[in-house]
Amino acid sequence: EAGVTQSPTHLIKTRGQQATLRCSPISGHTSVYWYQQALGLGLQFLLWYDEGEERNRGNFPPRFSGRQFPNYSSELNVNALELEDSALYLCASSFTGSSGANVLTFGAGSRLTVL
Amino acid sequence: AQSVTQLDSQVPVFEEAPVELRCNYSSSVSVYLFWYVQYPNQGLQLLLKYLSGSTLVKGINGFEAEFNKSQTSFHLRKPSVHISDTAEYFCAVSLLNTGGFKTIFGAGTRLFVKA
């Protein structure tokens, strides 16, 4: 079974540019989560998509946005990049079973560097 | 508000020694508890989870954790560590809130196993 795949692995941009990161969930998973892991700041929740809709959003400015496609893959867009956006962006997918437990399976991440 | 606190940011330990990584959480609702591990330059991998039932949970690589409801803790233990256990460990809680299911991560504990 293929895991969660993310692309690109690395991305280098300059301030003010836009970045697009992509994520394909595990087959059968309908939820996709995005987290930002900046140096020394742990994992910060960004966005949650389920069945094509945004279900929840973390404490990030509107220039962080995304979408989920009919095949449940997802895209994270970061506009007007700032230096502090440099981080590892992790995507995770899940299938919320009847127990309600939310077991996340993570991808390897996309490392965004803003110069 | 819900939160997860990992009490130690770094834990150095000698090979074959026992280790305990501490995690406390605060929540007014029932939660599901998880430990994830992140090896260098990789995404997060599930170590173990507590959903219900026995409070002692066994995971992969010889790790185990005990859920203590009265102390709102979920400490991770291993009786004898290996060099290969060097990684960052994240405690997480999953809970149902107004926006749906949400997973909150602690800041992480870096385990460094020395020869």
mmCIF file with all atom_site columns, C-alpha atoms in Angstrom:
data_model
loop_
_atom_site.group_PDB
_atom_site.id
_atom_site.type_symbol
_atom_site.label_atom_id
_atom_site.label_alt_id
_atom_site.label_comp_id
_atom_site.label_asym_id
_atom_site.label_entity_id
_atom_site.label_seq_id
_atom_site.pdbx_PDB_ins_code
_atom_site.Cartn_x
_atom_site.Cartn_y
_atom_site.Cartn_z
_atom_site.occupancy
_atom_site.B_iso_or_equiv
_atom_site.pdbx_formal_charge
_atom_site.auth_seq_id
_atom_site.auth_comp_id
_atom_site.auth_asym_id
_atom_site.auth_atom_id
_atom_site.pdbx_PDB_model_num
ATOM 1   C CA . GLU A 1 1   ? 0.000   0.000  0.000  1.00 0.00 ? 1   GLU A CA 1
ATOM 2   C CA . ALA A 1 2   ? 1.426   3.364  -0.997 1.00 0.00 ? 2   ALA A CA 1
ATOM 3   C CA . GLY A 1 3   ? 1.877   5.819  1.875  1.00 0.00 ? 3   GLY A CA 1
ATOM 4   C CA . VAL A 1 4   ? 1.196   9.526  1.938  1.00 0.00 ? 4   VAL A CA 1
ATOM 5   C CA . THR A 1 5   ? 3.228   11.170 -0.796 1.00 0.00 ? 5   THR A CA 1
ATOM 6   C CA . GLN A 1 6   ? 4.276   14.802 -0.876 1.00 0.00 ? 6   GLN A CA 1
ATOM 7   C CA . SER A 1 7   ? 5.873   16.900 -3.573 1.00 0.00 ? 7   SER A CA 1
ATOM 8   C CA . PRO A 1 8   ? 8.165   18.602 -4.059 1.00 0.00 ? 8   PRO A CA 1
ATOM 9   C CA . THR A 1 9   ? 10.671  17.319 -1.513 1.00 0.00 ? 9   THR A CA 1
ATOM 10  C CA . HIS A 1 10  ? 12.470  20.646 -1.469 1.00 0.00 ? 10  HIS A CA 1
ATOM 11  C CA . LEU A 1 11  ? 11.418  24.052 -2.722 1.00 0.00 ? 11  LEU A CA 1
ATOM 12  C CA . ILE A 1 12  ? 13.374  27.297 -2.711 1.00 0.00 ? 12  ILE A CA 1
ATOM 13  C CA . LYS A 1 13  ? 11.566  30.591 -3.213 1.00 0.00 ? 13  LYS A CA 1
ATOM 14  C CA . THR A 1 14  ? 12.226  34.258 -2.626 1.00 0.00 ? 14  THR A CA 1
ATOM 15  C CA . ARG A 1 15  ? 10.243  36.673 -0.488 1.00 0.00 ? 15  ARG A CA 1
ATOM 16  C CA . GLY A 1 16  ? 6.948   37.718 -2.043 1.00 0.00 ? 16  GLY A CA 1
ATOM 17  C CA . GLN A 1 17  ? 6.665   34.675 -4.307 1.00 0.00 ? 17  GLN A CA 1
ATOM 18  C CA . GLN A 1 18  ? 4.034   31.952 -4.073 1.00 0.00 ? 18  GLN A CA 1
ATOM 19  C CA . ALA A 1 19  ? 4.620   28.320 -3.175 1.00 0.00 ? 19  ALA A CA 1
ATOM 20  C CA . THR A 1 20  ? 2.419   25.333 -3.964 1.00 0.00 ? 20  THR A CA 1
ATOM 21  C CA . LEU A 1 21  ? 2.834   22.049 -2.139 1.00 0.00 ? 21  LEU A CA 1
ATOM 22  C CA . ARG A 1 22  ? 1.014   18.837 -3.006 1.00 0.00 ? 22  ARG A CA 1
ATOM 23  C CA . CYS A 1 23  ? -0.115  15.804 -1.074 1.00 0.00 ? 23  CYS A CA 1
ATOM 24  C CA . SER A 1 24  ? -1.645  12.462 -2.024 1.00 0.00 ? 24  SER A CA 1
ATOM 25  C CA . PRO A 1 25  ? -3.288  10.593 0.856  1.00 0.00 ? 25  PRO A CA 1
ATOM 26  C CA . ILE A 1 26  ? -3.378  6.880  1.457  1.00 0.00 ? 26  ILE A CA 1
ATOM 27  C CA . SER A 1 27  ? -5.996  5.179  -0.682 1.00 0.00 ? 27  SER A CA 1
ATOM 28  C CA . GLY A 1 28  ? -9.304  5.163  1.206  1.00 0.00 ? 28  GLY A CA 1
ATOM 29  C CA . HIS A 1 29  ? -8.421  8.107  3.438  1.00 0.00 ? 29  HIS A CA 1
ATOM 30  C CA . THR A 1 30  ? -10.740 11.056 2.986  1.00 0.00 ? 30  THR A CA 1
ATOM 31  C CA . SER A 1 31  ? -9.140  13.532 5.399  1.00 0.00 ? 31  SER A CA 1
ATOM 32  C CA . VAL A 1 32  ? -5.976  15.494 4.730  1.00 0.00 ? 32  VAL A CA 1
ATOM 33  C CA . TYR A 1 33  ? -4.178  17.631 7.304  1.00 0.00 ? 33  TYR A CA 1
ATOM 34  C CA . TRP A 1 34  ? -1.406  20.144 6.837  1.00 0.00 ? 34  TRP A CA 1
ATOM 35  C CA . TYR A 1 35  ? 1.108   21.013 9.542  1.00 0.00 ? 35  TYR A CA 1
ATOM 36  C CA . GLN A 1 36  ? 3.985   23.452 9.609  1.00 0.00 ? 36  GLN A CA 1
ATOM 37  C CA . GLN A 1 37  ? 7.141   22.371 11.416 1.00 0.00 ? 37  GLN A CA 1
ATOM 38  C CA . ALA A 1 38  ? 9.404   25.366 11.768 1.00 0.00 ? 38  ALA A CA 1
ATOM 39  C CA . LEU A 1 39  ? 12.732  25.065 13.544 1.00 0.00 ? 39  LEU A CA 1
ATOM 40  C CA . GLY A 1 40  ? 12.188  24.970 17.287 1.00 0.00 ? 40  GLY A CA 1
ATOM 41  C CA . LEU A 1 41  ? 8.419   25.439 17.072 1.00 0.00 ? 41  LEU A CA 1
ATOM 42  C CA . GLY A 1 42  ? 7.104   21.882 16.931 1.00 0.00 ? 42  GLY A CA 1
ATOM 43  C CA . LEU A 1 43  ? 4.125   20.998 14.743 1.00 0.00 ? 43  LEU A CA 1
ATOM 44  C CA . GLN A 1 44  ? 1.630   23.761 14.166 1.00 0.00 ? 44  GLN A CA 1
ATOM 45  C CA . PHE A 1 45  ? -1.756  22.783 12.741 1.00 0.00 ? 45  PHE A CA 1
ATOM 46  C CA . LEU A 1 46  ? -2.511  24.603 9.488  1.00 0.00 ? 46  LEU A CA 1
ATOM 47  C CA . LEU A 1 47  ? -5.543  23.130 7.724  1.00 0.00 ? 47  LEU A CA 1
ATOM 48  C CA . TRP A 1 48  ? -7.847  20.123 7.664  1.00 0.00 ? 48  TRP A CA 1
ATOM 49  C CA . TYR A 1 49  ? -9.764  19.023 4.580  1.00 0.00 ? 49  TYR A CA 1
ATOM 50  C CA . ASP A 1 50  ? -12.350 16.281 4.486  1.00 0.00 ? 50  ASP A CA 1
ATOM 51  C CA . GLU A 1 51  ? -14.550 15.223 1.591  1.00 0.00 ? 51  GLU A CA 1
ATOM 52  C CA . GLY A 1 52  ? -13.398 18.230 -0.404 1.00 0.00 ? 52  GLY A CA 1
ATOM 53  C CA . GLU A 1 53  ? -14.211 20.849 2.200  1.00 0.00 ? 53  GLU A CA 1
ATOM 54  C CA . GLU A 1 54  ? -12.127 22.833 4.657  1.00 0.00 ? 54  GLU A CA 1
ATOM 55  C CA . ARG A 1 55  ? -13.186 21.599 8.120  1.00 0.00 ? 55  ARG A CA 1
ATOM 56  C CA . ASN A 1 56  ? -10.824 23.418 10.398 1.00 0.00 ? 56  ASN A CA 1
ATOM 57  C CA . ARG A 1 57  ? -8.079  25.970 10.252 1.00 0.00 ? 57  ARG A CA 1
ATOM 58  C CA . GLY A 1 58  ? -5.194  26.790 12.534 1.00 0.00 ? 58  GLY A CA 1
ATOM 59  C CA . ASN A 1 59  ? -4.007  30.210 13.605 1.00 0.00 ? 59  ASN A CA 1
ATOM 60  C CA . PHE A 1 60  ? -2.357  31.221 10.328 1.00 0.00 ? 60  PHE A CA 1
ATOM 61  C CA . PRO A 1 61  ? -2.962  34.252 8.085  1.00 0.00 ? 61  PRO A CA 1
ATOM 62  C CA . PRO A 1 62  ? -5.214  33.973 4.998  1.00 0.00 ? 62  PRO A CA 1
ATOM 63  C CA . ARG A 1 63  ? -2.216  33.841 2.676  1.00 0.00 ? 63  ARG A CA 1
ATOM 64  C CA . PHE A 1 64  ? -2.033  30.194 3.707  1.00 0.00 ? 64  PHE A CA 1
ATOM 65  C CA . SER A 1 65  ? -4.765  28.422 1.770  1.00 0.00 ? 65  SER A CA 1
ATOM 66  C CA . GLY A 1 66  ? -5.447  25.140 0.116  1.00 0.00 ? 66  GLY A CA 1
ATOM 67  C CA . ARG A 1 67  ? -7.943  22.818 -1.392 1.00 0.00 ? 67  ARG A CA 1
ATOM 68  C CA . GLN A 1 68  ? -8.840  19.176 -1.666 1.00 0.00 ? 68  GLN A CA 1
ATOM 69  C CA . PHE A 1 69  ? -9.614  17.593 -4.998 1.00 0.00 ? 69  PHE A CA 1
ATOM 70  C CA . PRO A 1 70  ? -12.275 14.963 -5.796 1.00 0.00 ? 70  PRO A CA 1
ATOM 71  C CA . ASN A 1 71  ? -9.613  12.229 -5.598 1.00 0.00 ? 71  ASN A CA 1
ATOM 72  C CA . TYR A 1 72  ? -8.840  13.483 -2.020 1.00 0.00 ? 72  TYR A CA 1
ATOM 73  C CA . SER A 1 73  ? -5.393  14.777 -2.917 1.00 0.00 ? 73  SER A CA 1
ATOM 74  C CA . SER A 1 74  ? -4.656  18.220 -1.601 1.00 0.00 ? 74  SER A CA 1
ATOM 75  C CA . GLU A 1 75  ? -2.722  21.332 -2.364 1.00 0.00 ? 75  GLU A CA 1
ATOM 76  C CA . LEU A 1 76  ? -1.321  23.923 0.048  1.00 0.00 ? 76  LEU A CA 1
ATOM 77  C CA . ASN A 1 77  ? -0.680  27.399 -1.294 1.00 0.00 ? 77  ASN A CA 1
ATOM 78  C CA . VAL A 1 78  ? 1.358   30.022 0.476  1.00 0.00 ? 78  VAL A CA 1
ATOM 79  C CA . ASN A 1 79  ? 1.173   33.492 -1.046 1.00 0.00 ? 79  ASN A CA 1
ATOM 80  C CA . ALA A 1 80  ? 3.393   36.495 -0.467 1.00 0.00 ? 80  ALA A CA 1
ATOM 81  C CA . LEU A 1 81  ? 6.110   34.355 1.082  1.00 0.00 ? 81  LEU A CA 1
ATOM 82  C CA . GLU A 1 82  ? 7.951   35.665 4.112  1.00 0.00 ? 82  GLU A CA 1
ATOM 83  C CA . LEU A 1 83  ? 11.268  34.505 5.518  1.00 0.00 ? 83  LEU A CA 1
ATOM 84  C CA . GLU A 1 84  ? 9.545   32.959 8.546  1.00 0.00 ? 84  GLU A CA 1
ATOM 85  C CA . ASP A 1 85  ? 7.544   30.668 6.252  1.00 0.00 ? 85  ASP A CA 1
ATOM 86  C CA . SER A 1 86  ? 10.691  28.592 5.862  1.00 0.00 ? 86  SER A CA 1
ATOM 87  C CA . ALA A 1 87  ? 9.786   25.247 7.391  1.00 0.00 ? 87  ALA A CA 1
ATOM 88  C CA . LEU A 1 88  ? 9.026   21.594 6.809  1.00 0.00 ? 88  LEU A CA 1
ATOM 89  C CA . TYR A 1 89  ? 5.410   21.254 5.714  1.00 0.00 ? 89  TYR A CA 1
ATOM 90  C CA . LEU A 1 90  ? 3.922   17.919 6.659  1.00 0.00 ? 90  LEU A CA 1
ATOM 91  C CA . CYS A 1 91  ? 0.819   16.400 5.197  1.00 0.00 ? 91  CYS A CA 1
ATOM 92  C CA . ALA A 1 92  ? -1.088  13.643 6.960  1.00 0.00 ? 92  ALA A CA 1
ATOM 93  C CA . SER A 1 93  ? -4.139  11.637 6.032  1.00 0.00 ? 93  SER A CA 1
ATOM 94  C CA . SER A 1 94  ? -6.639  9.702  8.082  1.00 0.00 ? 94  SER A CA 1
ATOM 95  C CA . PHE A 1 95  ? -9.833  7.762  8.014  1.00 0.00 ? 95  PHE A CA 1
ATOM 96  C CA . THR A 1 96  ? -11.993 8.490  10.991 1.00 0.00 ? 96  THR A CA 1
ATOM 97  C CA . GLY A 1 97  ? -13.483 5.187  12.001 1.00 0.00 ? 97  GLY A CA 1
ATOM 98  C CA . SER A 1 98  ? -16.495 4.502  14.184 1.00 0.00 ? 98  SER A CA 1
ATOM 99  C CA . SER A 1 99  ? -14.415 4.936  17.326 1.00 0.00 ? 99  SER A CA 1
ATOM 100 C CA . GLY A 1 100 ? -13.783 8.517  16.346 1.00 0.00 ? 100 GLY A CA 1
ATOM 101 C CA . ALA A 1 101 ? -10.055 8.086  16.813 1.00 0.00 ? 101 ALA A CA 1
ATOM 102 C CA . ASN A 1 102 ? -8.007  10.131 14.429 1.00 0.00 ? 102 ASN A CA 1
ATOM 103 C CA . VAL A 1 103 ? -4.895  8.148  13.552 1.00 0.00 ? 103 VAL A CA 1
ATOM 104 C CA . LEU A 1 104 ? -2.707  10.216 11.253 1.00 0.00 ? 104 LEU A CA 1
ATOM 105 C CA . THR A 1 105 ? -0.338  8.823  8.649  1.00 0.00 ? 105 THR A CA 1
ATOM 106 C CA . PHE A 1 106 ? 2.302   11.337 7.649  1.00 0.00 ? 106 PHE A CA 1
ATOM 107 C CA . GLY A 1 107 ? 4.197   11.980 4.489  1.00 0.00 ? 107 GLY A CA 1
ATOM 108 C CA . ALA A 1 108 ? 7.914   12.736 4.469  1.00 0.00 ? 108 ALA A CA 1
ATOM 109 C CA . GLY A 1 109 ? 7.287   16.448 4.129  1.00 0.00 ? 109 GLY A CA 1
ATOM 110 C CA . SER A 1 110 ? 8.155   19.288 1.787  1.00 0.00 ? 110 SER A CA 1
ATOM 111 C CA . ARG A 1 111 ? 10.943  21.569 2.921  1.00 0.00 ? 111 ARG A CA 1
ATOM 112 C CA . LEU A 1 112 ? 10.294  25.160 1.894  1.00 0.00 ? 112 LEU A CA 1
ATOM 113 C CA . THR A 1 113 ? 13.151  27.636 2.059  1.00 0.00 ? 113 THR A CA 1
ATOM 114 C CA . VAL A 1 114 ? 12.404  31.315 1.581  1.00 0.00 ? 114 VAL A CA 1
ATOM 115 C CA . LEU A 1 115 ? 15.379  33.513 0.722  1.00 0.00 ? 115 LEU A CA 1
ATOM 116 C CA . ALA B 2 1   ? -8.387  25.156 25.921 1.00 0.00 ? 1   ALA B CA 1
ATOM 117 C CA . GLN B 2 2   ? -6.742  21.876 25.103 1.00 0.00 ? 2   GLN B CA 1
ATOM 118 C CA . SER B 2 3   ? -2.978  21.550 25.239 1.00 0.00 ? 3   SER B CA 1
ATOM 119 C CA . VAL B 2 4   ? -0.197  18.995 25.263 1.00 0.00 ? 4   VAL B CA 1
ATOM 120 C CA . THR B 2 5   ? 2.952   19.535 27.297 1.00 0.00 ? 5   THR B CA 1
ATOM 121 C CA . GLN B 2 6   ? 6.103   17.530 26.830 1.00 0.00 ? 6   GLN B CA 1
ATOM 122 C CA . LEU B 2 7   ? 8.101   18.256 29.899 1.00 0.00 ? 7   LEU B CA 1
ATOM 123 C CA . ASP B 2 8   ? 11.570  17.649 28.467 1.00 0.00 ? 8   ASP B CA 1
ATOM 124 C CA . SER B 2 9   ? 12.827  19.212 25.251 1.00 0.00 ? 9   SER B CA 1
ATOM 125 C CA . GLN B 2 10  ? 15.928  17.006 25.171 1.00 0.00 ? 10  GLN B CA 1
ATOM 126 C CA . VAL B 2 11  ? 16.744  13.704 26.849 1.00 0.00 ? 11  VAL B CA 1
ATOM 127 C CA . PRO B 2 12  ? 20.287  12.344 26.577 1.00 0.00 ? 12  PRO B CA 1
ATOM 128 C CA . VAL B 2 13  ? 20.705  8.732  27.659 1.00 0.00 ? 13  VAL B CA 1
ATOM 129 C CA . PHE B 2 14  ? 23.303  6.000  27.328 1.00 0.00 ? 14  PHE B CA 1
ATOM 130 C CA . GLU B 2 15  ? 22.674  2.968  25.160 1.00 0.00 ? 15  GLU B CA 1
ATOM 131 C CA . GLU B 2 16  ? 20.889  0.093  26.958 1.00 0.00 ? 16  GLU B CA 1
ATOM 132 C CA . ALA B 2 17  ? 19.647  2.420  29.713 1.00 0.00 ? 17  ALA B CA 1
ATOM 133 C CA . PRO B 2 18  ? 15.909  2.846  30.361 1.00 0.00 ? 18  PRO B CA 1
ATOM 134 C CA . VAL B 2 19  ? 14.164  6.025  29.286 1.00 0.00 ? 19  VAL B CA 1
ATOM 135 C CA . GLU B 2 20  ? 10.919  7.830  30.047 1.00 0.00 ? 20  GLU B CA 1
ATOM 136 C CA . LEU B 2 21  ? 9.592   10.695 27.943 1.00 0.00 ? 21  LEU B CA 1
ATOM 137 C CA . ARG B 2 22  ? 6.927   12.649 29.768 1.00 0.00 ? 22  ARG B CA 1
ATOM 138 C CA . CYS B 2 23  ? 3.674   13.980 28.368 1.00 0.00 ? 23  CYS B CA 1
ATOM 139 C CA . ASN B 2 24  ? 0.804   15.747 30.080 1.00 0.00 ? 24  ASN B CA 1
ATOM 140 C CA . TYR B 2 25  ? -2.356  17.029 28.484 1.00 0.00 ? 25  TYR B CA 1
ATOM 141 C CA . SER B 2 26  ? -5.275  19.210 29.420 1.00 0.00 ? 26  SER B CA 1
ATOM 142 C CA . SER B 2 27  ? -8.736  18.705 28.052 1.00 0.00 ? 27  SER B CA 1
ATOM 143 C CA . SER B 2 28  ? -12.268 18.922 29.334 1.00 0.00 ? 28  SER B CA 1
ATOM 144 C CA . VAL B 2 29  ? -13.441 16.196 26.958 1.00 0.00 ? 29  VAL B CA 1
ATOM 145 C CA . SER B 2 30  ? -12.395 12.647 26.316 1.00 0.00 ? 30  SER B CA 1
ATOM 146 C CA . VAL B 2 31  ? -9.293  12.311 24.204 1.00 0.00 ? 31  VAL B CA 1
ATOM 147 C CA . TYR B 2 32  ? -7.389  9.741  22.259 1.00 0.00 ? 32  TYR B CA 1
ATOM 148 C CA . LEU B 2 33  ? -3.646  9.721  22.883 1.00 0.00 ? 33  LEU B CA 1
ATOM 149 C CA . PHE B 2 34  ? -0.739  9.039  20.580 1.00 0.00 ? 34  PHE B CA 1
ATOM 150 C CA . TRP B 2 35  ? 3.026   8.991  20.423 1.00 0.00 ? 35  TRP B CA 1
ATOM 151 C CA . TYR B 2 36  ? 4.744   9.628  17.099 1.00 0.00 ? 36  TYR B CA 1
ATOM 152 C CA . VAL B 2 37  ? 8.446   9.408  16.243 1.00 0.00 ? 37  VAL B CA 1
ATOM 153 C CA . GLN B 2 38  ? 10.304  11.495 13.688 1.00 0.00 ? 38  GLN B CA 1
ATOM 154 C CA . TYR B 2 39  ? 13.686  10.295 12.459 1.00 0.00 ? 39  TYR B CA 1
ATOM 155 C CA . PRO B 2 40  ? 15.987  12.882 10.834 1.00 0.00 ? 40  PRO B CA 1
ATOM 156 C CA . ASN B 2 41  ? 14.705  14.197 7.514  1.00 0.00 ? 41  ASN B CA 1
ATOM 157 C CA . GLN B 2 42  ? 11.559  12.090 7.663  1.00 0.00 ? 42  GLN B CA 1
ATOM 158 C CA . GLY B 2 43  ? 7.898   12.530 8.451  1.00 0.00 ? 43  GLY B CA 1
ATOM 159 C CA . LEU B 2 44  ? 6.231   11.316 11.617 1.00 0.00 ? 44  LEU B CA 1
ATOM 160 C CA . GLN B 2 45  ? 5.556   7.651  12.256 1.00 0.00 ? 45  GLN B CA 1
ATOM 161 C CA . LEU B 2 46  ? 2.992   6.296  14.711 1.00 0.00 ? 46  LEU B CA 1
ATOM 162 C CA . LEU B 2 47  ? 4.628   4.552  17.691 1.00 0.00 ? 47  LEU B CA 1
ATOM 163 C CA . LEU B 2 48  ? 1.528   3.683  19.678 1.00 0.00 ? 48  LEU B CA 1
ATOM 164 C CA . LYS B 2 49  ? -1.966  4.847  20.519 1.00 0.00 ? 49  LYS B CA 1
ATOM 165 C CA . TYR B 2 50  ? -4.453  4.729  23.353 1.00 0.00 ? 50  TYR B CA 1
ATOM 166 C CA . LEU B 2 51  ? -8.086  4.635  22.287 1.00 0.00 ? 51  LEU B CA 1
ATOM 167 C CA . SER B 2 52  ? -9.759  2.754  25.125 1.00 0.00 ? 52  SER B CA 1
ATOM 168 C CA . GLY B 2 53  ? -9.373  -0.316 27.327 1.00 0.00 ? 53  GLY B CA 1
ATOM 169 C CA . SER B 2 54  ? -6.113  -1.239 29.023 1.00 0.00 ? 54  SER B CA 1
ATOM 170 C CA . THR B 2 55  ? -4.206  1.804  30.160 1.00 0.00 ? 55  THR B CA 1
ATOM 171 C CA . LEU B 2 56  ? -0.855  0.195  29.317 1.00 0.00 ? 56  LEU B CA 1
ATOM 172 C CA . VAL B 2 57  ? -0.267  0.354  25.599 1.00 0.00 ? 57  VAL B CA 1
ATOM 173 C CA . LYS B 2 58  ? 2.527   -1.402 23.739 1.00 0.00 ? 58  LYS B CA 1
ATOM 174 C CA . GLY B 2 59  ? 3.878   -0.046 20.486 1.00 0.00 ? 59  GLY B CA 1
ATOM 175 C CA . ILE B 2 60  ? 6.579   -0.688 17.947 1.00 0.00 ? 60  ILE B CA 1
ATOM 176 C CA . ASN B 2 61  ? 10.312  -0.917 18.642 1.00 0.00 ? 61  ASN B CA 1
ATOM 177 C CA . GLY B 2 62  ? 9.791   -1.985 22.274 1.00 0.00 ? 62  GLY B CA 1
ATOM 178 C CA . PHE B 2 63  ? 8.121   1.231  23.407 1.00 0.00 ? 63  PHE B CA 1
ATOM 179 C CA . GLU B 2 64  ? 5.143   1.350  25.744 1.00 0.00 ? 64  GLU B CA 1
ATOM 180 C CA . ALA B 2 65  ? 3.065   4.078  27.349 1.00 0.00 ? 65  ALA B CA 1
ATOM 181 C CA . GLU B 2 66  ? 0.661   4.289  30.251 1.00 0.00 ? 66  GLU B CA 1
ATOM 182 C CA . PHE B 2 67  ? -2.461  6.396  30.293 1.00 0.00 ? 67  PHE B CA 1
ATOM 183 C CA . ASN B 2 68  ? -3.125  7.940  33.697 1.00 0.00 ? 68  ASN B CA 1
ATOM 184 C CA . LYS B 2 69  ? -6.463  9.722  33.665 1.00 0.00 ? 69  LYS B CA 1
ATOM 185 C CA . SER B 2 70  ? -6.189  11.203 37.143 1.00 0.00 ? 70  SER B CA 1
ATOM 186 C CA . GLN B 2 71  ? -2.819  12.750 36.362 1.00 0.00 ? 71  GLN B CA 1
ATOM 187 C CA . THR B 2 72  ? -3.727  13.467 32.708 1.00 0.00 ? 72  THR B CA 1
ATOM 188 C CA . SER B 2 73  ? -0.457  11.920 31.632 1.00 0.00 ? 73  SER B CA 1
ATOM 189 C CA . PHE B 2 74  ? 0.680   9.566  28.899 1.00 0.00 ? 74  PHE B CA 1
ATOM 190 C CA . HIS B 2 75  ? 4.374   8.929  29.494 1.00 0.00 ? 75  HIS B CA 1
ATOM 191 C CA . LEU B 2 76  ? 6.415   6.915  27.007 1.00 0.00 ? 76  LEU B CA 1
ATOM 192 C CA . ARG B 2 77  ? 8.909   4.332  28.245 1.00 0.00 ? 77  ARG B CA 1
ATOM 193 C CA . LYS B 2 78  ? 11.466  1.890  26.936 1.00 0.00 ? 78  LYS B CA 1
ATOM 194 C CA . PRO B 2 79  ? 13.441  -0.423 29.243 1.00 0.00 ? 79  PRO B CA 1
ATOM 195 C CA . SER B 2 80  ? 16.612  -0.456 27.118 1.00 0.00 ? 80  SER B CA 1
ATOM 196 C CA . VAL B 2 81  ? 17.317  2.023  24.329 1.00 0.00 ? 81  VAL B CA 1
ATOM 197 C CA . HIS B 2 82  ? 19.435  1.608  21.222 1.00 0.00 ? 82  HIS B CA 1
ATOM 198 C CA . ILE B 2 83  ? 21.437  4.107  19.218 1.00 0.00 ? 83  ILE B CA 1
ATOM 199 C CA . SER B 2 84  ? 18.802  3.791  16.500 1.00 0.00 ? 84  SER B CA 1
ATOM 200 C CA . ASP B 2 85  ? 16.168  5.225  18.880 1.00 0.00 ? 85  ASP B CA 1
ATOM 201 C CA . THR B 2 86  ? 17.772  8.647  18.503 1.00 0.00 ? 86  THR B CA 1
ATOM 202 C CA . ALA B 2 87  ? 14.933  10.757 17.115 1.00 0.00 ? 87  ALA B CA 1
ATOM 203 C CA . GLU B 2 88  ? 12.325  13.322 18.051 1.00 0.00 ? 88  GLU B CA 1
ATOM 204 C CA . TYR B 2 89  ? 9.230   12.057 19.814 1.00 0.00 ? 89  TYR B CA 1
ATOM 205 C CA . PHE B 2 90  ? 5.879   13.796 19.754 1.00 0.00 ? 90  PHE B CA 1
ATOM 206 C CA . CYS B 2 91  ? 2.960   13.250 22.075 1.00 0.00 ? 91  CYS B CA 1
ATOM 207 C CA . ALA B 2 92  ? -0.440  14.056 20.587 1.00 0.00 ? 92  ALA B CA 1
ATOM 208 C CA . VAL B 2 93  ? -4.098  14.128 21.559 1.00 0.00 ? 93  VAL B CA 1
ATOM 209 C CA . SER B 2 94  ? -7.049  13.784 19.248 1.00 0.00 ? 94  SER B CA 1
ATOM 210 C CA . LEU B 2 95  ? -10.375 15.207 20.342 1.00 0.00 ? 95  LEU B CA 1
ATOM 211 C CA . LEU B 2 96  ? -13.711 16.258 18.973 1.00 0.00 ? 96  LEU B CA 1
ATOM 212 C CA . ASN B 2 97  ? -14.395 19.960 19.007 1.00 0.00 ? 97  ASN B CA 1
ATOM 213 C CA . THR B 2 98  ? -16.785 22.287 17.220 1.00 0.00 ? 98  THR B CA 1
ATOM 214 C CA . GLY B 2 99  ? -14.801 22.095 14.003 1.00 0.00 ? 99  GLY B CA 1
ATOM 215 C CA . GLY B 2 100 ? -14.606 18.321 14.042 1.00 0.00 ? 100 GLY B CA 1
ATOM 216 C CA . PHE B 2 101 ? -11.762 16.096 15.062 1.00 0.00 ? 101 PHE B CA 1
ATOM 217 C CA . LYS B 2 102 ? -8.533  17.866 15.857 1.00 0.00 ? 102 LYS B CA 1
ATOM 218 C CA . THR B 2 103 ? -5.078  16.538 16.689 1.00 0.00 ? 103 THR B CA 1
ATOM 219 C CA . ILE B 2 104 ? -2.836  18.658 18.889 1.00 0.00 ? 104 ILE B CA 1
ATOM 220 C CA . PHE B 2 105 ? 0.861   17.918 19.190 1.00 0.00 ? 105 PHE B CA 1
ATOM 221 C CA . GLY B 2 106 ? 3.307   18.617 21.952 1.00 0.00 ? 106 GLY B CA 1
ATOM 222 C CA . ALA B 2 107 ? 6.499   20.521 21.195 1.00 0.00 ? 107 ALA B CA 1
ATOM 223 C CA . GLY B 2 108 ? 8.498   17.325 20.929 1.00 0.00 ? 108 GLY B CA 1
ATOM 224 C CA . THR B 2 109 ? 11.278  15.664 22.921 1.00 0.00 ? 109 THR B CA 1
ATOM 225 C CA . ARG B 2 110 ? 14.591  14.996 21.289 1.00 0.00 ? 110 ARG B CA 1
ATOM 226 C CA . LEU B 2 111 ? 15.981  11.661 22.483 1.00 0.00 ? 111 LEU B CA 1
ATOM 227 C CA . PHE B 2 112 ? 19.714  11.338 22.042 1.00 0.00 ? 112 PHE B CA 1
ATOM 228 C CA . VAL B 2 113 ? 21.179  7.904  22.715 1.00 0.00 ? 113 VAL B CA 1
ATOM 229 C CA . LYS B 2 114 ? 24.902  7.848  23.384 1.00 0.00 ? 114 LYS B CA 1
ATOM 230 C CA . ALA B 2 115 ? 27.236  4.859  23.006 1.00 0.00 ? 115 ALA B CA 1
#
